[in-house]
Amino acid sequence: MSTRSRPLSPFLHYRWQYTNTLSILHRLSGIALTMGFLLLVTGLVAIATGSSGYARAVRLSSSAPGKLLLFFILAAFGYHVSNGIRHLAWDAGFGFDRAHARRTGWLVALAALAIVLGACALFVWGHLRHGP
Amino acid sequence: MALVPLIVWFVIAVVSVPIADPPSVARWIRGGMHALLLIALVLAAAQHSYLGTRVIVEDYVGGFKARVATLVTLQFMHIILAGAGVLSVLRVALGA
């Protein structure tokens, strides 16, 4: 069967704009958070079994790659939660017109940034108070 | 939707509990409603994560075999994760 005559998927010929960027980021951050959920359950299991792996994971998380990983999960969290609330508003039937969608899109980006910066500030503040 | 309040609670917990110290975390789980809320969080997060990754697989994984294999793997993975999470919380909370 020839594949040439088949219609293309929309994402192959639509213009790149803020709507699909935000949508794809929502999916990517969701996948990152599935990894985060894996880490959460691993931590719970380690605490329940008294495994020494937990201490090792804590030590790893203070290394540069560990911090980078946590930062990515944090960024994914900030964005996914903010955009998730936007999705809930959509589910309830609000905010579909273009002006609204654009405004809430920016709002989500700002909220995500605020969450990330807030968490980083807390982290630095903790270091200043208790030492590394 | 239940995830939103649970997430708020969880963020406050992560910030206020010394999470680097397992005995402190265990003590926190044993106190008050925390075990119940943590179990609710694990279940809601597992369900949410499963539905989300499933939609992504259904959108992007072509081919019947690959799709079914990925979906079944996802389903097993989330059931096991949810079960392991709940069992761990119960074990800590009940001190078994």
PDB file of C-alpha atoms in Angstrom:
ATOM      1  CA  MET A   1       0.000   0.000   0.000  1.00  0.00           C
ATOM      2  CA  SER A   2       1.313   3.406  -0.916  1.00  0.00           C
ATOM      3  CA  THR A   3       1.801   5.755   1.997  1.00  0.00           C
ATOM      4  CA  ARG A   4       2.129   8.815  -0.211  1.00  0.00           C
ATOM      5  CA  SER A   5      -1.577   9.503  -0.693  1.00  0.00           C
ATOM      6  CA  ARG A   6      -2.431   9.272   2.974  1.00  0.00           C
ATOM      7  CA  PRO A   7      -3.198  12.506   4.819  1.00  0.00           C
ATOM      8  CA  LEU A   8      -0.463  13.802   7.113  1.00  0.00           C
ATOM      9  CA  SER A   9      -0.933  14.054  10.852  1.00  0.00           C
ATOM     10  CA  PRO A  10      -1.825  17.623  11.827  1.00  0.00           C
ATOM     11  CA  PHE A  11       1.384  18.089  13.819  1.00  0.00           C
ATOM     12  CA  LEU A  12       3.458  17.543  10.660  1.00  0.00           C
ATOM     13  CA  HIS A  13       2.203  20.604   8.852  1.00  0.00           C
ATOM     14  CA  TYR A  14       0.734  22.942  11.450  1.00  0.00           C
ATOM     15  CA  ARG A  15       2.630  26.107  12.216  1.00  0.00           C
ATOM     16  CA  TRP A  16       4.606  26.066  15.438  1.00  0.00           C
ATOM     17  CA  GLN A  17       2.848  28.330  17.921  1.00  0.00           C
ATOM     18  CA  TYR A  18       2.302  28.794  21.626  1.00  0.00           C
ATOM     19  CA  THR A  19      -0.680  26.435  21.818  1.00  0.00           C
ATOM     20  CA  ASN A  20       1.094  23.291  20.678  1.00  0.00           C
ATOM     21  CA  THR A  21       4.283  24.278  22.521  1.00  0.00           C
ATOM     22  CA  LEU A  22       2.381  24.443  25.813  1.00  0.00           C
ATOM     23  CA  SER A  23       0.535  21.217  25.017  1.00  0.00           C
ATOM     24  CA  ILE A  24       3.732  19.310  24.239  1.00  0.00           C
ATOM     25  CA  LEU A  25       5.405  20.721  27.349  1.00  0.00           C
ATOM     26  CA  HIS A  26       2.436  19.435  29.357  1.00  0.00           C
ATOM     27  CA  ARG A  27       3.034  15.936  27.989  1.00  0.00           C
ATOM     28  CA  LEU A  28       6.802  16.066  28.444  1.00  0.00           C
ATOM     29  CA  SER A  29       6.516  17.374  32.002  1.00  0.00           C
ATOM     30  CA  GLY A  30       3.910  14.672  32.678  1.00  0.00           C
ATOM     31  CA  ILE A  31       6.370  11.991  31.590  1.00  0.00           C
ATOM     32  CA  ALA A  32       9.048  13.572  33.787  1.00  0.00           C
ATOM     33  CA  LEU A  33       6.613  13.469  36.708  1.00  0.00           C
ATOM     34  CA  THR A  34       5.937   9.777  36.087  1.00  0.00           C
ATOM     35  CA  MET A  35       9.681   9.361  36.717  1.00  0.00           C
ATOM     36  CA  GLY A  36       9.248  11.547  39.788  1.00  0.00           C
ATOM     37  CA  PHE A  37       6.445   9.250  40.976  1.00  0.00           C
ATOM     38  CA  LEU A  38       8.795   6.298  40.476  1.00  0.00           C
ATOM     39  CA  LEU A  39      11.343   8.080  42.705  1.00  0.00           C
ATOM     40  CA  LEU A  40       8.665   8.801  45.335  1.00  0.00           C
ATOM     41  CA  VAL A  41       7.577   5.157  45.537  1.00  0.00           C
ATOM     42  CA  THR A  42      11.210   4.002  45.580  1.00  0.00           C
ATOM     43  CA  GLY A  43      11.814   6.343  48.522  1.00  0.00           C
ATOM     44  CA  LEU A  44       8.740   5.030  50.385  1.00  0.00           C
ATOM     45  CA  VAL A  45       9.851   1.420  49.835  1.00  0.00           C
ATOM     46  CA  ALA A  46      13.373   2.270  51.036  1.00  0.00           C
ATOM     47  CA  ILE A  47      11.994   3.865  54.209  1.00  0.00           C
ATOM     48  CA  ALA A  48       9.685   0.919  54.866  1.00  0.00           C
ATOM     49  CA  THR A  49      12.425  -1.669  54.391  1.00  0.00           C
ATOM     50  CA  GLY A  50      15.094   0.384  56.155  1.00  0.00           C
ATOM     51  CA  SER A  51      17.292   0.077  53.096  1.00  0.00           C
ATOM     52  CA  SER A  52      20.637   1.880  53.084  1.00  0.00           C
ATOM     53  CA  GLY A  53      19.779   2.902  49.520  1.00  0.00           C
ATOM     54  CA  TYR A  54      17.855   5.883  50.877  1.00  0.00           C
ATOM     55  CA  ALA A  55      20.963   7.443  52.422  1.00  0.00           C
ATOM     56  CA  ARG A  56      22.836   6.803  49.203  1.00  0.00           C
ATOM     57  CA  ALA A  57      20.055   8.451  47.185  1.00  0.00           C
ATOM     58  CA  VAL A  58      20.144  11.472  49.514  1.00  0.00           C
ATOM     59  CA  ARG A  59      23.908  11.724  49.002  1.00  0.00           C
ATOM     60  CA  LEU A  60      23.468  11.371  45.218  1.00  0.00           C
ATOM     61  CA  SER A  61      20.842  14.114  45.218  1.00  0.00           C
ATOM     62  CA  SER A  62      23.380  16.610  46.562  1.00  0.00           C
ATOM     63  CA  SER A  63      25.779  15.931  43.683  1.00  0.00           C
ATOM     64  CA  ALA A  64      25.638  18.130  40.590  1.00  0.00           C
ATOM     65  CA  PRO A  65      23.793  15.600  38.328  1.00  0.00           C
ATOM     66  CA  GLY A  66      21.433  14.791  41.196  1.00  0.00           C
ATOM     67  CA  LYS A  67      20.644  18.474  41.680  1.00  0.00           C
ATOM     68  CA  LEU A  68      20.108  18.852  37.936  1.00  0.00           C
ATOM     69  CA  LEU A  69      17.684  15.899  37.912  1.00  0.00           C
ATOM     70  CA  LEU A  70      15.765  17.293  40.887  1.00  0.00           C
ATOM     71  CA  PHE A  71      15.694  20.702  39.206  1.00  0.00           C
ATOM     72  CA  PHE A  72      14.165  19.209  36.060  1.00  0.00           C
ATOM     73  CA  ILE A  73      11.540  17.344  38.058  1.00  0.00           C
ATOM     74  CA  LEU A  74      10.828  20.541  39.988  1.00  0.00           C
ATOM     75  CA  ALA A  75      10.438  22.548  36.759  1.00  0.00           C
ATOM     76  CA  ALA A  76       8.193  19.838  35.296  1.00  0.00           C
ATOM     77  CA  PHE A  77       6.163  19.885  38.509  1.00  0.00           C
ATOM     78  CA  GLY A  78       5.749  23.673  38.517  1.00  0.00           C
ATOM     79  CA  TYR A  79       4.628  23.721  34.903  1.00  0.00           C
ATOM     80  CA  HIS A  80       2.418  20.624  34.971  1.00  0.00           C
ATOM     81  CA  VAL A  81       0.543  21.713  38.102  1.00  0.00           C
ATOM     82  CA  SER A  82      -0.042  25.245  36.756  1.00  0.00           C
ATOM     83  CA  ASN A  83      -1.114  24.054  33.330  1.00  0.00           C
ATOM     84  CA  GLY A  84      -3.174  21.285  34.954  1.00  0.00           C
ATOM     85  CA  ILE A  85      -5.247  23.931  36.730  1.00  0.00           C
ATOM     86  CA  ARG A  86      -5.684  25.637  33.336  1.00  0.00           C
ATOM     87  CA  HIS A  87      -6.931  22.308  31.965  1.00  0.00           C
ATOM     88  CA  LEU A  88      -9.386  21.988  34.864  1.00  0.00           C
ATOM     89  CA  ALA A  89     -10.786  25.428  33.980  1.00  0.00           C
ATOM     90  CA  TRP A  90     -11.135  24.277  30.373  1.00  0.00           C
ATOM     91  CA  ASP A  91     -12.866  21.098  31.524  1.00  0.00           C
ATOM     92  CA  ALA A  92     -15.363  23.297  33.356  1.00  0.00           C
ATOM     93  CA  GLY A  93     -15.958  25.207  30.129  1.00  0.00           C
ATOM     94  CA  PHE A  94     -14.020  28.421  30.823  1.00  0.00           C
ATOM     95  CA  GLY A  95     -11.281  30.261  28.971  1.00  0.00           C
ATOM     96  CA  PHE A  96     -11.635  28.900  25.448  1.00  0.00           C
ATOM     97  CA  ASP A  97     -11.610  32.144  23.448  1.00  0.00           C
ATOM     98  CA  ARG A  98      -8.316  33.197  21.965  1.00  0.00           C
ATOM     99  CA  ALA A  99      -7.601  36.192  24.192  1.00  0.00           C
ATOM    100  CA  HIS A 100      -8.280  34.140  27.330  1.00  0.00           C
ATOM    101  CA  ALA A 101      -6.252  31.158  26.169  1.00  0.00           C
ATOM    102  CA  ARG A 102      -3.295  33.405  25.386  1.00  0.00           C
ATOM    103  CA  ARG A 103      -3.499  35.198  28.714  1.00  0.00           C
ATOM    104  CA  THR A 104      -3.786  32.015  30.782  1.00  0.00           C
ATOM    105  CA  GLY A 105      -0.915  30.523  28.760  1.00  0.00           C
ATOM    106  CA  TRP A 106       1.358  33.345  29.888  1.00  0.00           C
ATOM    107  CA  LEU A 107      -0.046  33.102  33.392  1.00  0.00           C
ATOM    108  CA  VAL A 108       0.899  29.410  33.495  1.00  0.00           C
ATOM    109  CA  ALA A 109       4.453  30.183  32.356  1.00  0.00           C
ATOM    110  CA  LEU A 110       4.789  32.861  35.043  1.00  0.00           C
ATOM    111  CA  ALA A 111       3.294  30.612  37.734  1.00  0.00           C
ATOM    112  CA  ALA A 112       5.664  27.792  36.805  1.00  0.00           C
ATOM    113  CA  LEU A 113       8.608  30.190  36.956  1.00  0.00           C
ATOM    114  CA  ALA A 114       7.421  31.478  40.347  1.00  0.00           C
ATOM    115  CA  ILE A 115       7.166  27.925  41.724  1.00  0.00           C
ATOM    116  CA  VAL A 116      10.672  27.039  40.505  1.00  0.00           C
ATOM    117  CA  LEU A 117      12.215  30.281  41.802  1.00  0.00           C
ATOM    118  CA  GLY A 118      10.355  29.915  45.101  1.00  0.00           C
ATOM    119  CA  ALA A 119      11.642  26.382  45.594  1.00  0.00           C
ATOM    120  CA  CYS A 120      15.200  27.442  44.700  1.00  0.00           C
ATOM    121  CA  ALA A 121      14.936  30.339  47.166  1.00  0.00           C
ATOM    122  CA  LEU A 122      13.771  27.935  49.901  1.00  0.00           C
ATOM    123  CA  PHE A 123      16.691  25.633  49.080  1.00  0.00           C
ATOM    124  CA  VAL A 124      19.252  28.453  49.268  1.00  0.00           C
ATOM    125  CA  TRP A 125      17.639  29.796  52.437  1.00  0.00           C
ATOM    126  CA  GLY A 126      17.880  26.330  54.018  1.00  0.00           C
ATOM    127  CA  HIS A 127      21.560  26.174  53.117  1.00  0.00           C
ATOM    128  CA  LEU A 128      22.187  29.572  54.655  1.00  0.00           C
ATOM    129  CA  ARG A 129      20.412  28.553  57.871  1.00  0.00           C
ATOM    130  CA  HIS A 130      21.680  25.018  58.362  1.00  0.00           C
ATOM    131  CA  GLY A 131      24.723  24.772  56.129  1.00  0.00           C
ATOM    132  CA  PRO A 132      24.954  22.270  53.250  1.00  0.00           C
TER     133      PRO A 132
ATOM    134  CA  MET B   1      -8.903  16.796  40.570  1.00  0.00           C
ATOM    135  CA  ALA B   2      -8.341  15.341  44.035  1.00  0.00           C
ATOM    136  CA  LEU B   3      -4.657  15.639  43.224  1.00  0.00           C
ATOM    137  CA  VAL B   4      -4.633  19.440  43.580  1.00  0.00           C
ATOM    138  CA  PRO B   5      -5.293  19.597  47.349  1.00  0.00           C
ATOM    139  CA  LEU B   6      -3.162  16.479  47.907  1.00  0.00           C
ATOM    140  CA  ILE B   7      -0.269  18.074  46.011  1.00  0.00           C
ATOM    141  CA  VAL B   8      -0.538  21.259  48.075  1.00  0.00           C
ATOM    142  CA  TRP B   9      -0.440  19.179  51.252  1.00  0.00           C
ATOM    143  CA  PHE B  10       2.484  17.128  49.939  1.00  0.00           C
ATOM    144  CA  VAL B  11       4.541  20.191  48.992  1.00  0.00           C
ATOM    145  CA  ILE B  12       4.064  21.655  52.479  1.00  0.00           C
ATOM    146  CA  ALA B  13       5.115  18.278  53.934  1.00  0.00           C
ATOM    147  CA  VAL B  14       8.229  17.996  51.757  1.00  0.00           C
ATOM    148  CA  VAL B  15       9.308  21.476  52.797  1.00  0.00           C
ATOM    149  CA  SER B  16       8.619  21.025  56.514  1.00  0.00           C
ATOM    150  CA  VAL B  17       9.726  17.407  57.115  1.00  0.00           C
ATOM    151  CA  PRO B  18      13.483  16.631  57.156  1.00  0.00           C
ATOM    152  CA  ILE B  19      13.212  14.270  54.196  1.00  0.00           C
ATOM    153  CA  ALA B  20      16.937  13.443  54.172  1.00  0.00           C
ATOM    154  CA  ASP B  21      16.522  11.533  57.443  1.00  0.00           C
ATOM    155  CA  PRO B  22      14.521   8.262  57.112  1.00  0.00           C
ATOM    156  CA  PRO B  23      13.615   7.925  60.841  1.00  0.00           C
ATOM    157  CA  SER B  24      12.150  11.462  60.809  1.00  0.00           C
ATOM    158  CA  VAL B  25      10.107  10.613  57.721  1.00  0.00           C
ATOM    159  CA  ALA B  26       8.870   7.389  59.329  1.00  0.00           C
ATOM    160  CA  ARG B  27       7.895   9.287  62.494  1.00  0.00           C
ATOM    161  CA  TRP B  28       6.025  11.811  60.357  1.00  0.00           C
ATOM    162  CA  ILE B  29       4.149   9.039  58.498  1.00  0.00           C
ATOM    163  CA  ARG B  30       3.063   7.531  61.838  1.00  0.00           C
ATOM    164  CA  GLY B  31       1.666  10.835  63.078  1.00  0.00           C
ATOM    165  CA  GLY B  32      -1.965  11.845  62.518  1.00  0.00           C
ATOM    166  CA  MET B  33      -3.607  11.554  59.144  1.00  0.00           C
ATOM    167  CA  HIS B  34      -0.367  11.562  57.184  1.00  0.00           C
ATOM    168  CA  ALA B  35      -0.371   7.857  56.268  1.00  0.00           C
ATOM    169  CA  LEU B  36      -3.949   8.062  54.961  1.00  0.00           C
ATOM    170  CA  LEU B  37      -3.228  11.177  52.896  1.00  0.00           C
ATOM    171  CA  LEU B  38       0.013   9.683  51.600  1.00  0.00           C
ATOM    172  CA  ILE B  39      -1.835   6.546  50.454  1.00  0.00           C
ATOM    173  CA  ALA B  40      -4.459   8.731  48.766  1.00  0.00           C
ATOM    174  CA  LEU B  41      -1.671  10.665  47.056  1.00  0.00           C
ATOM    175  CA  VAL B  42       0.065   7.505  45.826  1.00  0.00           C
ATOM    176  CA  LEU B  43      -3.199   6.079  44.442  1.00  0.00           C
ATOM    177  CA  ALA B  44      -4.317   9.333  42.803  1.00  0.00           C
ATOM    178  CA  ALA B  45      -0.859   9.948  41.340  1.00  0.00           C
ATOM    179  CA  ALA B  46      -0.652   6.383  39.992  1.00  0.00           C
ATOM    180  CA  GLN B  47      -4.061   6.695  38.354  1.00  0.00           C
ATOM    181  CA  HIS B  48      -3.216  10.119  36.903  1.00  0.00           C
ATOM    182  CA  SER B  49       0.190   8.974  35.654  1.00  0.00           C
ATOM    183  CA  TYR B  50      -1.329   5.870  34.076  1.00  0.00           C
ATOM    184  CA  LEU B  51      -4.053   7.790  32.245  1.00  0.00           C
ATOM    185  CA  GLY B  52      -1.570  10.407  31.033  1.00  0.00           C
ATOM    186  CA  THR B  53       1.116   8.045  29.759  1.00  0.00           C
ATOM    187  CA  ARG B  54      -1.584   5.884  28.193  1.00  0.00           C
ATOM    188  CA  VAL B  55      -2.938   8.776  26.135  1.00  0.00           C
ATOM    189  CA  ILE B  56       0.603   9.586  24.987  1.00  0.00           C
ATOM    190  CA  VAL B  57       1.240   5.975  23.956  1.00  0.00           C
ATOM    191  CA  GLU B  58      -2.076   5.780  22.140  1.00  0.00           C
ATOM    192  CA  ASP B  59      -1.188   8.954  20.227  1.00  0.00           C
ATOM    193  CA  TYR B  60       2.370   8.162  19.242  1.00  0.00           C
ATOM    194  CA  VAL B  61       3.017   4.419  19.293  1.00  0.00           C
ATOM    195  CA  GLY B  62       1.974   2.930  15.967  1.00  0.00           C
ATOM    196  CA  GLY B  63       1.745  -0.755  15.219  1.00  0.00           C
ATOM    197  CA  PHE B  64      -0.609  -3.053  17.052  1.00  0.00           C
ATOM    198  CA  LYS B  65       1.954  -5.237  18.798  1.00  0.00           C
ATOM    199  CA  ALA B  66       4.156  -2.396  19.999  1.00  0.00           C
ATOM    200  CA  ARG B  67       1.141  -0.486  21.228  1.00  0.00           C
ATOM    201  CA  VAL B  68      -0.406  -3.365  23.153  1.00  0.00           C
ATOM    202  CA  ALA B  69       2.971  -4.321  24.625  1.00  0.00           C
ATOM    203  CA  THR B  70       3.630  -0.757  25.820  1.00  0.00           C
ATOM    204  CA  LEU B  71       0.133  -0.340  27.232  1.00  0.00           C
ATOM    205  CA  VAL B  72       0.260  -3.635  29.123  1.00  0.00           C
ATOM    206  CA  THR B  73       3.713  -2.749  30.481  1.00  0.00           C
ATOM    207  CA  LEU B  74       2.437   0.658  31.589  1.00  0.00           C
ATOM    208  CA  GLN B  75      -0.533  -0.887  33.297  1.00  0.00           C
ATOM    209  CA  PHE B  76       1.560  -3.451  35.192  1.00  0.00           C
ATOM    210  CA  MET B  77       4.143  -0.810  36.082  1.00  0.00           C
ATOM    211  CA  HIS B  78       1.535   1.489  37.622  1.00  0.00           C
ATOM    212  CA  ILE B  79      -0.257  -1.297  39.487  1.00  0.00           C
ATOM    213  CA  ILE B  80       3.032  -2.456  40.976  1.00  0.00           C
ATOM    214  CA  LEU B  81       4.101   1.102  41.830  1.00  0.00           C
ATOM    215  CA  ALA B  82       0.767   1.873  43.497  1.00  0.00           C
ATOM    216  CA  GLY B  83       0.833  -1.426  45.405  1.00  0.00           C
ATOM    217  CA  ALA B  84       4.442  -0.976  46.532  1.00  0.00           C
ATOM    218  CA  GLY B  85       3.761   2.592  47.639  1.00  0.00           C
ATOM    219  CA  VAL B  86       0.632   1.712  49.621  1.00  0.00           C
ATOM    220  CA  LEU B  87       2.252  -1.364  51.219  1.00  0.00           C
ATOM    221  CA  SER B  88       5.296   0.681  52.254  1.00  0.00           C
ATOM    222  CA  VAL B  89       3.215   3.411  53.847  1.00  0.00           C
ATOM    223  CA  LEU B  90       1.098   0.806  55.691  1.00  0.00           C
ATOM    224  CA  ARG B  91       4.195  -1.015  56.869  1.00  0.00           C
ATOM    225  CA  VAL B  92       5.698   2.157  58.306  1.00  0.00           C
ATOM    226  CA  ALA B  93       2.386   3.361  59.748  1.00  0.00           C
ATOM    227  CA  LEU B  94       1.514   0.057  61.421  1.00  0.00           C
ATOM    228  CA  GLY B  95       5.107  -0.625  62.423  1.00  0.00           C
ATOM    229  CA  ALA B  96       4.947  -4.175  61.037  1.00  0.00           C
TER     230      ALA B  96
END
